[in-house]
PDB file of C-alpha atoms in Angstrom:
ATOM      1  CA  UNK A   1      -0.457 -34.857  -1.314  1.00  0.00           C
ATOM      2  CA  UNK A   2      -1.747 -31.333  -1.853  1.00  0.00           C
ATOM      3  CA  UNK A   3      -0.029 -28.306  -0.437  1.00  0.00           C
ATOM      4  CA  UNK A   4      -1.838 -25.222   0.711  1.00  0.00           C
ATOM      5  CA  UNK A   5      -0.474 -22.221  -1.156  1.00  0.00           C
ATOM      6  CA  UNK A   6       1.241 -19.714   1.071  1.00  0.00           C
ATOM      7  CA  UNK A   7      -0.539 -16.445   1.544  1.00  0.00           C
ATOM      8  CA  UNK A   8       1.285 -13.463   0.095  1.00  0.00           C
ATOM      9  CA  UNK A   9       2.916 -11.564   2.976  1.00  0.00           C
ATOM     10  CA  UNK A  10       1.298  -8.383   1.696  1.00  0.00           C
ATOM     11  CA  UNK A  11      -2.077  -9.989   2.500  1.00  0.00           C
ATOM     12  CA  UNK A  12      -1.205 -10.878   6.109  1.00  0.00           C
ATOM     13  CA  UNK A  13      -3.547  -9.145   8.526  1.00  0.00           C
ATOM     14  CA  UNK A  14      -0.736  -8.948  11.103  1.00  0.00           C
ATOM     15  CA  UNK A  15       1.961  -8.038   8.596  1.00  0.00           C
ATOM     16  CA  UNK A  16       2.613  -4.612  10.075  1.00  0.00           C
ATOM     17  CA  UNK A  17       3.379  -6.064  13.516  1.00  0.00           C
ATOM     18  CA  UNK A  18       7.014  -6.455  14.607  1.00  0.00           C
ATOM     19  CA  UNK A  19       8.768  -9.567  13.285  1.00  0.00           C
ATOM     20  CA  UNK A  20       8.513 -12.663  15.438  1.00  0.00           C
ATOM     21  CA  UNK A  21      11.343 -14.111  17.512  1.00  0.00           C
ATOM     22  CA  UNK A  22      11.873 -17.023  15.120  1.00  0.00           C
ATOM     23  CA  UNK A  23      11.939 -14.635  12.148  1.00  0.00           C
ATOM     24  CA  UNK A  24      14.531 -12.458  13.878  1.00  0.00           C
ATOM     25  CA  UNK A  25      16.671 -15.457  14.758  1.00  0.00           C
ATOM     26  CA  UNK A  26      16.592 -16.975  11.277  1.00  0.00           C
ATOM     27  CA  UNK A  27      17.112 -13.588   9.642  1.00  0.00           C
ATOM     28  CA  UNK A  28      20.158 -13.014  11.833  1.00  0.00           C
ATOM     29  CA  UNK A  29      21.598 -16.376  10.789  1.00  0.00           C
ATOM     30  CA  UNK A  30      20.988 -15.707   7.097  1.00  0.00           C
ATOM     31  CA  UNK A  31      22.391 -12.172   7.311  1.00  0.00           C
ATOM     32  CA  UNK A  32      25.526 -13.447   9.004  1.00  0.00           C
ATOM     33  CA  UNK A  33      26.011 -16.063   6.281  1.00  0.00           C
ATOM     34  CA  UNK A  34      25.432 -13.485   3.550  1.00  0.00           C
ATOM     35  CA  UNK A  35      27.683 -10.936   5.249  1.00  0.00           C
ATOM     36  CA  UNK A  36      24.981  -8.274   5.365  1.00  0.00           C
ATOM     37  CA  UNK A  37      23.357  -6.168   8.054  1.00  0.00           C
ATOM     38  CA  UNK A  38      19.612  -6.159   8.638  1.00  0.00           C
ATOM     39  CA  UNK A  39      17.636  -3.729  10.797  1.00  0.00           C
ATOM     40  CA  UNK A  40      16.216  -4.976  14.095  1.00  0.00           C
ATOM     41  CA  UNK A  41      12.905  -3.159  13.676  1.00  0.00           C
ATOM     42  CA  UNK A  42      11.427  -4.925  10.653  1.00  0.00           C
ATOM     43  CA  UNK A  43       7.753  -5.826  10.405  1.00  0.00           C
ATOM     44  CA  UNK A  44       6.628  -9.403   9.808  1.00  0.00           C
ATOM     45  CA  UNK A  45       6.150  -8.659   6.099  1.00  0.00           C
ATOM     46  CA  UNK A  46       9.527  -6.938   5.725  1.00  0.00           C
ATOM     47  CA  UNK A  47      11.271  -9.770   7.577  1.00  0.00           C
ATOM     48  CA  UNK A  48       9.583 -12.402   5.425  1.00  0.00           C
ATOM     49  CA  UNK A  49      10.648 -10.671   2.224  1.00  0.00           C
ATOM     50  CA  UNK A  50      14.207 -10.205   3.495  1.00  0.00           C
ATOM     51  CA  UNK A  51      14.365 -13.885   4.503  1.00  0.00           C
ATOM     52  CA  UNK A  52      13.269 -14.879   0.989  1.00  0.00           C
ATOM     53  CA  UNK A  53      15.956 -12.653  -0.543  1.00  0.00           C
ATOM     54  CA  UNK A  54      18.693 -13.966   1.734  1.00  0.00           C
ATOM     55  CA  UNK A  55      17.638 -17.582   1.200  1.00  0.00           C
ATOM     56  CA  UNK A  56      18.173 -17.082  -2.520  1.00  0.00           C
ATOM     57  CA  UNK A  57      21.478 -15.322  -1.911  1.00  0.00           C
ATOM     58  CA  UNK A  58      22.831 -17.982   0.452  1.00  0.00           C
ATOM     59  CA  UNK A  59      21.234 -21.016  -1.199  1.00  0.00           C
ATOM     60  CA  UNK A  60      19.341 -21.913   1.978  1.00  0.00           C
ATOM     61  CA  UNK A  61      15.727 -22.942   1.817  1.00  0.00           C
ATOM     62  CA  UNK A  62      16.005 -24.343  -1.678  1.00  0.00           C
ATOM     63  CA  UNK A  63      14.804 -27.867  -2.294  1.00  0.00           C
ATOM     64  CA  UNK A  64      17.061 -28.490  -5.283  1.00  0.00           C
TER      65      UNK A  64
END
């Protein structure tokens, strides 16, 4: 089964738009677990990068 590589968030054409509802919700959950604060006014790209960072920090989103 082949997987389509994810597009780099920097290449998203809508990356400078406000983060989506699901991004905000998941980011809030991750931030709470990590004990950190995140701004409410992130763009889609910023939110995606922050989610990646917090997934690594909390161990969520890893397939190991």
